[in-house]
mmCIF file of C-alpha atoms and ligand atoms in Angstrom:
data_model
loop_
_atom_site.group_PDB
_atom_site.id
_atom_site.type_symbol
_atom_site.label_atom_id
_atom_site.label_comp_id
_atom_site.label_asym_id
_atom_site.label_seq_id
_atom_site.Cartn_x
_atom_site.Cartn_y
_atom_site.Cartn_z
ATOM 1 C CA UNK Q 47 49.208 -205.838 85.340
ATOM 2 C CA UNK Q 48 47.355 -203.840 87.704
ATOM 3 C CA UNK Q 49 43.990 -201.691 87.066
ATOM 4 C CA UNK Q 50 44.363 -197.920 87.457
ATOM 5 C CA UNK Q 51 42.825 -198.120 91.162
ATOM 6 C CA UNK Q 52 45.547 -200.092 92.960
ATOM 7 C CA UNK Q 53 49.049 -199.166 93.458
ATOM 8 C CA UNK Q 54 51.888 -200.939 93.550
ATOM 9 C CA UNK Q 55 54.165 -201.006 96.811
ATOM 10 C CA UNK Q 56 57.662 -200.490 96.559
ATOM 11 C CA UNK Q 57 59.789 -201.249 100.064
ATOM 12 C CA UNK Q 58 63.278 -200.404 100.407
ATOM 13 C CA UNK Q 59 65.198 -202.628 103.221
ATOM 14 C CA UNK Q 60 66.959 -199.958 105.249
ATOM 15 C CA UNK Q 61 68.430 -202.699 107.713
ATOM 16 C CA UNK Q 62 71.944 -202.723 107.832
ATOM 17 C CA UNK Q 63 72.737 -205.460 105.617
ATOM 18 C CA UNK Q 64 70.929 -204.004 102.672
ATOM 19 C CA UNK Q 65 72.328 -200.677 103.662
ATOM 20 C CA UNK Q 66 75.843 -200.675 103.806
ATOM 21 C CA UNK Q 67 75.352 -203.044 100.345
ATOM 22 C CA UNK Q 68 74.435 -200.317 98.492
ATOM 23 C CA UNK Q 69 70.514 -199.493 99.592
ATOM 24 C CA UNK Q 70 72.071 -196.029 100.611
ATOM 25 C CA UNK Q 71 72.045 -195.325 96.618
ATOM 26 C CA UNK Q 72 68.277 -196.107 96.830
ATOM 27 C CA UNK Q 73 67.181 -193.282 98.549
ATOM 28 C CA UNK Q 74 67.025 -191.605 95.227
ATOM 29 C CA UNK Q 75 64.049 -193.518 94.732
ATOM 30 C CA UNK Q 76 62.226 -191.275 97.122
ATOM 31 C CA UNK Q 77 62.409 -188.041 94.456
ATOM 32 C CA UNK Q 78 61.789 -190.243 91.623
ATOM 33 C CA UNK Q 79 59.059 -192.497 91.955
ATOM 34 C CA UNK Q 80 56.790 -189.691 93.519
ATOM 35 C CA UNK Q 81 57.901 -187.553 90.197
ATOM 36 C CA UNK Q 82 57.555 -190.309 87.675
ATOM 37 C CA UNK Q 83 54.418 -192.170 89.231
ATOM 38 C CA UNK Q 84 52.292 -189.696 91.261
ATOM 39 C CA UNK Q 85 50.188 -191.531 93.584
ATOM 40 C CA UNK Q 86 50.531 -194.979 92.131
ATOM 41 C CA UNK Q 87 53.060 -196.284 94.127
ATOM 42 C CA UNK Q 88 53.064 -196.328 97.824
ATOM 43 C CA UNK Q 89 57.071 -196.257 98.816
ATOM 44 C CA UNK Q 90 58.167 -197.036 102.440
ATOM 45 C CA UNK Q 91 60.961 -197.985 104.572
ATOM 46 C CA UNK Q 92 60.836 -201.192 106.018
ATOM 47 C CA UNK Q 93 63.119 -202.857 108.448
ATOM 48 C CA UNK Q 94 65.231 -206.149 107.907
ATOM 49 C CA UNK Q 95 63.070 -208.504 105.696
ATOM 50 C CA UNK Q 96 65.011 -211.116 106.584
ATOM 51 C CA UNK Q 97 66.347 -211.865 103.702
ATOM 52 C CA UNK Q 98 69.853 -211.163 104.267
ATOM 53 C CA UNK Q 99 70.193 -214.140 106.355
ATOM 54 C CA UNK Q 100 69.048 -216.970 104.117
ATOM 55 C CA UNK Q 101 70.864 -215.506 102.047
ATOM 56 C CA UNK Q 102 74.714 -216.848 101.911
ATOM 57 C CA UNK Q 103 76.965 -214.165 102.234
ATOM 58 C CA UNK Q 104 74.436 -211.285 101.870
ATOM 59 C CA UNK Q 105 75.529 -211.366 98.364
ATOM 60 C CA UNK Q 106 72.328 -210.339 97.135
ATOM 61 C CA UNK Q 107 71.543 -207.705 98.932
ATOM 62 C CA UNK Q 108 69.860 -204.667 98.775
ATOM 63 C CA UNK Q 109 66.647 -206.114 98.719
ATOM 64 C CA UNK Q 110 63.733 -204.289 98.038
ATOM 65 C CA UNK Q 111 59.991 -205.560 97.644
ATOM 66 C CA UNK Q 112 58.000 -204.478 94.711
ATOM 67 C CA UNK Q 113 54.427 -205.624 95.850
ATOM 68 C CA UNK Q 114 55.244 -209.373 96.478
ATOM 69 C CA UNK Q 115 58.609 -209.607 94.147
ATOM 70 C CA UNK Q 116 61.881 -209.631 95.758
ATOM 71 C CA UNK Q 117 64.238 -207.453 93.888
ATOM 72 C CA UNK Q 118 67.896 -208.601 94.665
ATOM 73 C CA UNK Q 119 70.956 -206.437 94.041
ATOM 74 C CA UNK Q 120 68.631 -203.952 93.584
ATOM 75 C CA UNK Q 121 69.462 -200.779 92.342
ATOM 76 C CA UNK Q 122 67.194 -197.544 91.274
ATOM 77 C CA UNK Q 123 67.196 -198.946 87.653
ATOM 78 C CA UNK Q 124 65.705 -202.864 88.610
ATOM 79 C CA UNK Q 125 63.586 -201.259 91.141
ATOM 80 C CA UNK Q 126 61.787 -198.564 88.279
ATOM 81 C CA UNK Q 127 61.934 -201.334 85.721
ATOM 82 C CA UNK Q 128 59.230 -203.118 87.887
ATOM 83 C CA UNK Q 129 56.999 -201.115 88.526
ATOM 84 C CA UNK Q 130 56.882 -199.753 85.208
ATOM 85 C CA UNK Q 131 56.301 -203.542 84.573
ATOM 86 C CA UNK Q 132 53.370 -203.558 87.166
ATOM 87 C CA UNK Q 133 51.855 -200.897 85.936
ATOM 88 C CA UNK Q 134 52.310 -201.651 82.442
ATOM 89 C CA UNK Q 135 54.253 -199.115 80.952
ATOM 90 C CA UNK Q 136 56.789 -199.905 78.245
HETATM 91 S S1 LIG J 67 69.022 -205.990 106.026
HETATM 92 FE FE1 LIG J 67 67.784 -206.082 104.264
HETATM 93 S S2 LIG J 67 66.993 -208.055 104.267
HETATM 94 FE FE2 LIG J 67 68.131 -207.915 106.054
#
């Protein structure tokens, strides 16, 4: 769990892969988590993480990073379940 001065960093793979996999849907995140968590988490867009290609198949993508946690298949649901988890609420 963190303490109340850090944040937790949540980064959303908009390379292709992830994107035509369903990280479109996750764009939702960008009303939500600024709603539902203020200033404790720092969201961002990042570019291929390279995950998609050790990955067979891309099967598990979107990927998106929650601090140093790969989130696979993520969805808006995973992804806030997380960092709720981070910061320790229930
Ligand atoms: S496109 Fe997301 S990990 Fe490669």
């Amino acid at each position: 769990m963190k303490n109340s001065a850090e944040k937790v960093s949540v980064k959303v793979c908009l390379g292709t892969t992830c994107f035509v996999m369903g990280g479109g849907n996750l764009q939702e995140l960008n009303e939500i988590i600024p709603k539902k968590y203020g200033n404790k988490v720092e969201l961002s867009g990042v570019n291929c993480l390279g995950l998609c290609s050790i990955n067979w198949e891309y099967s598990k993508a979107p990927y998106v990073k929650v601090d140093d946690d790969v989130v696979n298949e993520a969805t808006v649901e995973k992804v806030l379940e997380l960092v709720d988890k981070k910061l320790g609420i229930n």
